[in-house]
Coordinates of C-alpha atoms and ligand atoms in Angstrom, one line a residue:
M1 CA 0.1 0.2 -0.3
Y2 CA 1.2 3.5 -0.9
V3 CA -0.6 6.7 0.7
C4 CA 0.6 9.9 -0.4
G5 CA 1.9 11.8 2.7
I6 CA 1.9 15.3 3.7
T7 CA 3.7 18.2 2.3
P8 CA 5.3 19.3 5.6
Y9 CA 5.0 23.2 5.8
D10 CA 1.9 23.3 8.7
A11 CA 1.1 21.3 11.2
T12 CA -1.2 18.2 11.1
H13 CA -5.2 19.1 10.8
M14 CA -8.1 17.1 11.4
G15 CA -8.4 16.4 7.6
H16 CA -4.6 14.8 7.8
A17 CA -5.2 13.0 10.8
A18 CA -8.6 11.2 9.2
T19 CA -6.9 10.1 6.2
Y20 CA -4.4 8.9 8.0
V21 CA -6.2 6.8 10.6
A22 CA -8.4 5.2 7.6
F23 CA -5.6 4.3 6.1
D24 CA -4.2 3.0 9.5
L25 CA -7.7 0.9 9.5
V26 CA -6.6 -0.8 6.4
H27 CA -3.2 -1.1 7.8
R28 CA -4.7 -2.9 10.9
V29 CA -7.2 -5.1 9.4
W30 CA -4.6 -6.6 6.8
R31 CA -2.3 -7.7 9.4
D32 CA -5.4 -8.8 11.8
L33 CA -6.3 -10.9 8.8
G34 CA -2.7 -12.0 8.5
H35 CA -1.4 -10.2 5.8
D36 CA 2.5 -9.0 5.4
V37 CA 1.4 -6.1 4.5
H38 CA 3.9 -3.4 3.0
Y39 CA 3.3 0.4 3.6
V40 CA 5.1 2.8 1.9
Q41 CA 4.3 6.9 2.6
N42 CA 6.0 9.8 1.2
V43 CA 6.7 13.6 2.4
T44 CA 6.8 16.0 0.1
D45 CA 9.6 18.1 1.3
V46 CA 10.5 20.1 -1.5
D47 CA 7.1 21.5 -3.3
D48 CA 6.0 25.1 -4.2
P49 CA 3.6 25.6 -1.2
L50 CA 6.6 24.4 1.2
L51 CA 9.2 27.0 -0.7
E52 CA 6.4 29.7 -0.3
R53 CA 6.0 29.8 3.1
A54 CA 9.7 29.2 4.0
V55 CA 10.3 32.6 2.1
A56 CA 6.9 34.5 3.7
T57 CA 8.1 33.4 7.1
G58 CA 12.0 34.2 6.6
R59 CA 12.7 30.1 7.3
D60 CA 14.9 28.1 5.6
W61 CA 12.7 25.8 3.9
R62 CA 14.9 22.5 4.8
E63 CA 14.4 23.4 8.6
L64 CA 10.9 23.9 7.7
A65 CA 9.9 20.8 6.3
R66 CA 12.3 18.9 9.3
A67 CA 10.3 20.6 11.8
E68 CA 7.1 20.1 10.5
T69 CA 7.9 16.3 9.5
A70 CA 9.0 15.8 13.2
L71 CA 5.5 16.9 14.2
F72 CA 3.6 15.3 12.1
A73 CA 5.3 11.9 13.4
Q74 CA 4.9 12.9 17.1
D75 CA 1.1 13.6 16.2
M76 CA 0.4 10.1 14.5
A77 CA 2.2 8.4 17.2
A78 CA -0.1 10.4 19.6
L79 CA -3.1 8.8 17.5
W80 CA -1.5 6.0 17.6
V81 CA -0.9 5.6 13.8
L82 CA 1.3 2.7 13.0
P83 CA 3.9 4.3 11.0
P84 CA 4.5 3.2 7.7
G85 CA 7.6 0.1 6.7
A86 CA 9.1 3.1 4.4
Y87 CA 9.0 6.7 4.8
V88 CA 10.4 8.5 1.9
G89 CA 11.3 11.9 1.6
A90 CA 11.4 13.8 -1.8
V91 CA 14.6 15.3 -1.6
E92 CA 16.1 12.0 -1.1
S93 CA 14.4 10.6 -4.2
I94 CA 16.1 12.8 -6.6
P95 CA 18.1 10.2 -7.9
S96 CA 15.4 7.8 -8.7
V97 CA 13.3 10.6 -10.1
V98 CA 16.0 11.6 -12.9
D99 CA 16.2 7.8 -13.6
W100 CA 12.5 7.1 -13.7
I101 CA 11.8 10.8 -16.0
G102 CA 15.0 8.7 -18.4
R103 CA 12.9 6.0 -18.2
L104 CA 9.9 8.1 -20.0
E105 CA 12.3 9.7 -22.1
A106 CA 13.6 6.5 -23.4
A107 CA 9.8 5.3 -24.2
G108 CA 8.8 9.2 -26.0
A109 CA 6.7 10.0 -23.4
V110 CA 8.7 13.2 -22.6
Y111 CA 8.7 16.7 -24.2
R112 CA 10.4 19.9 -23.2
V113 CA 9.1 23.6 -22.5
E114 CA 11.9 26.2 -22.5
E115 CA 14.0 24.7 -20.2
D116 CA 11.5 22.2 -18.4
L117 CA 10.4 18.8 -19.1
Y118 CA 6.8 17.6 -19.4
F119 CA 5.0 13.9 -19.1
D120 CA 2.9 13.5 -22.5
A121 CA -0.4 12.5 -20.5
S122 CA -3.2 12.7 -23.1
G123 CA -1.0 10.5 -25.3
A124 CA -0.5 7.5 -22.6
P125 CA -3.0 4.6 -22.7
G126 CA -5.7 4.4 -19.7
F127 CA -5.0 8.2 -19.3
G128 CA -8.6 9.3 -17.1
S129 CA -9.0 6.2 -15.8
V130 CA -8.4 6.5 -12.4
A131 CA -10.5 9.6 -11.5
G132 CA -13.1 9.0 -14.1
L133 CA -13.7 12.7 -15.1
D134 CA -14.9 14.3 -18.1
A135 CA -12.3 16.7 -20.1
T136 CA -14.2 19.9 -18.7
A137 CA -13.9 18.4 -14.9
M138 CA -10.6 17.5 -15.4
R139 CA -9.2 20.8 -17.1
A140 CA -10.7 22.7 -14.1
I141 CA -9.7 20.6 -10.9
F142 CA -5.9 20.3 -13.0
A143 CA -6.2 24.4 -13.0
E144 CA -7.0 24.4 -9.0
R145 CA -4.7 21.9 -7.8
G146 CA -1.6 22.7 -8.6
G147 CA -1.8 22.2 -13.1
D148 CA -0.5 25.1 -15.7
P149 CA -3.2 24.6 -18.3
D150 CA -2.8 27.2 -20.3
R151 CA 0.9 27.3 -20.3
A152 CA 1.9 28.2 -24.0
G153 CA 4.3 25.1 -25.5
K154 CA 2.9 22.7 -24.5
R155 CA 0.9 19.3 -26.4
H156 CA -2.4 19.2 -24.0
P157 CA -3.4 21.3 -21.3
L158 CA -3.4 18.7 -19.3
D159 CA 0.0 17.5 -19.4
P160 CA 2.1 17.7 -16.1
L161 CA 5.4 19.2 -15.0
L162 CA 8.1 16.2 -14.8
W163 CA 10.8 18.4 -13.9
Q164 CA 11.0 22.4 -13.5
A165 CA 14.7 23.5 -14.6
E166 CA 15.9 26.2 -11.8
R167 CA 14.1 29.5 -10.7
P168 CA 15.7 32.2 -8.9
D169 CA 16.2 31.8 -5.0
E170 CA 14.6 28.5 -5.3
P171 CA 16.9 24.9 -4.6
A172 CA 17.9 23.1 -7.4
W173 CA 20.0 20.1 -7.8
D174 CA 22.5 19.3 -10.7
T175 CA 21.3 15.8 -12.5
G176 CA 21.7 14.8 -15.7
L177 CA 18.5 16.6 -16.2
G178 CA 19.8 19.7 -16.1
H179 CA 19.9 22.0 -12.7
G180 CA 16.6 21.8 -10.9
R181 CA 14.0 20.2 -9.3
P182 CA 11.4 17.2 -10.1
G183 CA 7.4 18.1 -10.3
W184 CA 4.7 16.5 -7.9
H185 CA 3.4 13.8 -9.6
I186 CA 6.7 12.0 -10.4
E187 CA 7.7 11.9 -7.3
C188 CA 5.0 9.5 -5.9
T189 CA 5.4 7.7 -8.8
A190 CA 8.9 7.4 -8.6
I191 CA 8.8 6.5 -4.5
A192 CA 6.3 3.6 -5.2
L193 CA 7.9 1.6 -7.9
D194 CA 11.2 1.8 -6.2
H195 CA 9.7 0.4 -3.1
L196 CA 6.8 -1.7 -4.3
G197 CA 6.9 -2.1 -8.2
M198 CA 3.8 -2.3 -10.2
A199 CA 0.9 -4.0 -9.6
F200 CA 1.1 -3.0 -5.8
D201 CA -2.8 -3.3 -4.2
V202 CA -3.9 0.5 -2.9
Q203 CA -2.9 3.8 -3.4
G204 CA -4.4 5.8 -0.8
G205 CA -4.6 9.6 0.1
G206 CA -7.6 11.7 0.3
S207 CA -10.1 12.4 -2.2
D208 CA -8.8 15.5 -3.5
L209 CA -5.7 13.6 -4.8
A210 CA -7.6 11.5 -7.3
F211 CA -7.6 14.0 -9.9
P212 CA -4.3 14.8 -11.3
H213 CA -2.2 13.5 -8.6
H214 CA -3.0 9.9 -8.8
E215 CA -4.1 9.8 -12.3
M216 CA -0.9 11.1 -13.4
C217 CA 0.9 9.0 -11.1
A218 CA -0.3 6.2 -12.6
A219 CA -0.3 7.0 -16.4
Q220 CA 3.7 7.8 -15.5
A221 CA 4.2 4.3 -14.4
R222 CA 2.5 2.6 -17.1
A223 CA 4.2 4.7 -20.1
A224 CA 7.6 4.1 -18.1
T225 CA 7.0 0.4 -17.7
G226 CA 5.3 -1.1 -20.4
L227 CA 2.9 -2.5 -17.6
A228 CA -0.1 -2.1 -15.9
P229 CA -2.0 -1.5 -13.2
F230 CA -0.1 1.0 -11.3
A231 CA -2.1 0.1 -8.2
H232 CA -5.1 -2.5 -8.2
H233 CA -7.3 -0.2 -6.3
Y234 CA -7.1 3.6 -5.7
V235 CA -8.4 4.1 -2.2
H236 CA -9.9 8.4 -1.5
A237 CA -10.8 9.0 2.0
G238 CA -13.7 11.8 2.3
M239 CA -12.8 15.6 3.5
V240 CA -13.0 16.9 6.5
G241 CA -14.3 20.4 6.3
Y242 CA -14.6 23.2 8.8
Q243 CA -16.9 26.4 8.5
G244 CA -18.5 25.3 5.5
H245 CA -15.4 24.6 3.8
K246 CA -12.6 22.3 2.9
M247 CA -10.3 22.6 5.9
S248 CA -7.0 23.4 4.0
K249 CA -3.8 25.0 5.0
S250 CA -4.2 26.7 1.8
R251 CA -7.7 28.4 3.4
G252 CA -6.3 28.5 6.9
N253 CA -9.4 27.2 8.4
L254 CA -7.4 24.4 10.3
V255 CA -7.6 22.6 14.0
F256 CA -4.7 21.3 14.6
V257 CA -4.0 17.6 16.1
S258 CA -1.2 19.1 18.2
A259 CA -3.1 22.2 19.4
L260 CA -6.0 20.0 21.0
R261 CA -3.5 18.0 22.2
R262 CA -1.6 20.9 24.1
T263 CA -5.0 21.6 25.6
G264 CA -5.2 18.2 27.2
V265 CA -7.4 16.4 24.9
P266 CA -6.6 13.4 25.1
P267 CA -5.7 11.5 21.4
A268 CA -7.6 8.1 21.7
A269 CA -10.7 11.0 22.2
I270 CA -9.4 12.4 18.6
R271 CA -9.0 9.0 17.2
L272 CA -12.6 8.4 17.8
A273 CA -14.5 11.4 16.5
L274 CA -12.2 10.5 13.3
L275 CA -13.6 6.9 13.3
G276 CA -17.0 7.8 13.8
H277 CA -17.3 9.1 10.2
H278 CA -16.8 6.4 7.4
Y279 CA -13.7 7.3 5.5
R280 CA -15.4 7.7 2.0
S281 CA -17.9 10.1 3.7
D282 CA -17.4 14.3 3.7
W283 CA -18.0 15.6 6.9
E284 CA -17.7 18.9 8.9
W285 CA -15.8 19.2 12.1
T286 CA -17.1 20.8 15.4
D287 CA -16.7 21.3 18.9
A288 CA -19.8 18.9 19.4
E289 CA -18.1 16.2 17.5
L290 CA -15.0 16.3 19.9
A291 CA -17.1 16.5 23.1
T292 CA -19.0 13.5 21.5
A293 CA -16.1 11.5 21.4
V294 CA -14.8 12.3 24.9
A295 CA -18.0 11.4 26.5
R296 CA -18.0 8.2 24.7
L297 CA -14.3 7.4 25.4
D298 CA -14.7 8.1 29.2
R299 CA -17.8 5.2 29.0
W300 CA -15.8 2.6 27.1
R301 CA -12.6 3.6 29.7
A302 CA -15.3 3.0 33.1
A303 CA -17.1 -0.3 31.3
A304 CA -13.0 -1.3 30.5
A305 CA -11.9 -0.9 34.3
L306 CA -14.8 -3.4 35.6
P307 CA -13.6 -6.5 37.1
S308 CA -15.9 -8.4 35.1
G309 CA -18.6 -7.9 31.8
P310 CA -19.6 -10.2 28.9
S311 CA -18.0 -12.0 26.9
A312 CA -15.4 -10.6 24.4
A313 CA -15.9 -12.8 21.8
P314 CA -18.7 -11.9 20.5
L315 CA -17.4 -8.3 20.4
L316 CA -14.3 -9.5 18.4
A317 CA -16.3 -10.9 15.7
D318 CA -18.5 -7.7 15.5
V319 CA -16.0 -5.6 15.2
R320 CA -14.2 -7.4 12.3
A321 CA -17.1 -8.0 10.5
A322 CA -17.7 -4.5 10.4
L323 CA -14.6 -3.3 9.3
V324 CA -14.3 -6.1 6.4
D325 CA -17.4 -4.5 5.5
D326 CA -16.1 -1.6 3.6
L327 CA -14.2 -0.2 6.8
D328 CA -17.2 0.5 8.3
A329 CA -15.5 2.2 11.3
P330 CA -18.7 3.7 12.6
A331 CA -20.6 0.6 12.5
A332 CA -17.4 -1.5 15.0
L333 CA -18.2 2.1 17.1
R334 CA -21.4 1.1 17.4
H335 CA -21.1 -2.4 19.0
V336 CA -18.2 -1.0 21.2
D337 CA -21.1 1.1 22.8
D338 CA -23.4 -1.9 23.0
W339 CA -20.8 -3.8 25.1
A340 CA -19.8 -1.2 27.4
D341 CA -23.9 -0.4 28.1
A342 CA -24.3 -4.3 29.2
A343 CA -21.1 -4.0 30.8
L344 CA -21.7 -0.6 32.9
A345 CA -25.4 -2.0 33.2
R346 CA -24.1 -5.0 34.9
A347 CA -21.9 -3.1 37.2
G348 CA -24.8 -1.2 38.0
M349 CA -26.6 -4.7 39.2
A350 CA -23.3 -5.8 41.0
G351 CA -23.7 -2.5 42.9
R352 CA -27.1 -3.4 44.8
S353 CA -26.2 -7.2 44.6
S354 CA -23.0 -8.0 46.9
D355 CA -22.2 -11.3 45.3
A356 CA -23.0 -10.9 41.6
A357 CA -19.4 -10.2 40.4
G358 CA -18.0 -12.5 42.6
G359 CA -15.0 -14.9 41.4
T360 CA -15.5 -13.2 37.8
S361 CA -12.2 -10.8 38.1
A362 CA -9.6 -14.0 38.2
L363 CA -7.9 -14.6 34.5
G364 CA -8.9 -17.6 32.9
E365 CA -6.5 -19.7 31.4
G366 CA -8.2 -20.6 27.6
T367 CA -6.9 -19.1 24.7
G368 CA -7.7 -15.8 22.9
V369 CA -6.7 -12.3 21.8
A370 CA -4.3 -12.0 25.1
G371 CA -3.9 -15.8 25.5
T372 CA -6.6 -16.1 27.2
D373 CA -10.3 -17.4 26.8
P374 CA -12.4 -14.7 25.3
T375 CA -15.7 -16.2 26.3
A376 CA -15.1 -16.0 29.9
E377 CA -16.6 -13.0 31.3
G378 CA -14.1 -11.9 33.6
T379 CA -11.3 -11.4 31.8
A380 CA -13.6 -9.5 29.6
P381 CA -12.8 -5.7 30.0
A382 CA -8.9 -6.5 29.5
L383 CA -9.7 -8.6 26.3
V384 CA -11.9 -5.3 25.1
T385 CA -8.6 -3.1 25.7
T386 CA -6.6 -5.3 23.6
V387 CA -9.1 -6.0 20.9
L388 CA -9.9 -2.1 20.6
A389 CA -5.7 -1.1 20.6
T390 CA -5.0 -3.9 18.1
L391 CA -7.5 -3.4 15.6
L392 CA -8.9 0.2 16.2
G393 CA -5.8 1.6 18.0
V394 CA -8.2 3.2 20.6
D395 CA -6.5 3.0 23.9
L396 CA -8.4 2.4 26.9
S397 CA -5.6 2.1 29.5
Ligands
LIG1 N1 2.3 16.1 -0.3 C1 1.1 15.6 -1.1 C2 0.4 14.2 -1.3 S1 1.8 13.0 -2.4 C3 -0.2 16.0 -0.5 O1 -1.6 16.0 -1.1 N2 -0.2 16.6 0.9 S2 -0.8 17.7 2.1 O2 -0.2 17.8 3.2 O3 -1.3 18.4 1.0 O4 -2.1 16.2 2.1 C4 -2.0 15.0 2.6 C5 -2.8 14.4 3.1 O5 -4.2 14.5 3.7 C6 -3.3 13.8 1.9 O6 -3.7 12.5 1.3 C7 -4.8 14.5 1.6 O7 -5.5 13.9 0.5 C8 -5.3 14.8 2.8 N3 -5.8 15.9 2.7 C9 -5.5 17.3 2.8 N4 -6.5 17.9 3.4 C10 -7.6 17.1 3.7 C11 -8.9 17.3 4.4 N5 -9.6 18.1 4.5 N6 -10.1 16.0 4.5 C12 -9.3 14.9 4.4 N7 -8.2 14.5 4.5 C13 -7.2 15.8 3.5
LIG2 ZN1 1.5 11.3 -4.0

């Protein structure tokens, strides 16, 4: 699985977090099913918005990228997102990008506009198959998302930049292609092909990446290798909005994971707020979302702290079934709610009866998630804690 990573010029917001938690769930479900998951993620540590922010704030672009990448790693760890097996930067991949552009040239898919290199996307077989948009929509979205449809000298408006010759006051690298830096899409093509090769299972990211980014990544990879497909599936997380618009660094309508953490919000509650929405739906972040998640987490923690509760085995089966059904995390959370309600209701009865919980707090000796019998109710809260930590990445301890 290749998931498109951040461009590190600002802190991680709820939209980023929702996307990476969604793919963390894919990662966890696959591991739970026994697969050996090869998870690759990039970090776009050189690109226009990063360089613009560095200039605007008087910071060195490398230092800005390093600081924001480190904060992202901390935020992801706090949210219990399992790290990818390979985390690869654009800068360190420049020799590989140059190599892949060379293969595209050999395939006759590259042309020059002044000193810059473009990919002949419209001539590539299968172009348009990832996002499935018509020509008008492609053109409009291309211009919105970093493309240059109107540049004179291009063969087709939708062709993307592969290599940009040095601009004044911008970083550039000396390569066989001249003095310059890579375009955006070829970065992910190169990193994915180096680490996974063609025909890997999932390329992921937010739905804003379906076009042009994933379309171009795939078209370039097919043209460079002569093989297909690039990814078997393109999986896109819905957009998280705030104050009526997509949460975005360029608009500035942001709620940062790190800012919430600083105010003492439990990271597990942030994760629960994100998991409460199906990964493909667009939704709006509000303070009420967080309050609901905090209350839910408190209830689950109270139930998990009880000496006994309803068996963990049916809950484990229900959570697994929900997740393999198109990653239905909201349904999985409702199953946990039901378990917690039942556990707390029992505890209420136990409070009125002196022996109702008697004898059920000893750990069982059978087999199960934590080496104990998942059907033994005395071990249930401990097992539910393990199940939630493992499958949903939610920390009840
Ligand atoms: N570096 C590129 C990908 S190669 C990039 O798009 N970086 S980013 O920092 O802009 O976005 C990082 C990830 O967060 C992408 O997968 C993007 O689709 C996702 N994302 C950005 N904004 C939102 C949002 N409001 N809701 C959900 N996901 C979002
Ligand atoms: Zn990408």
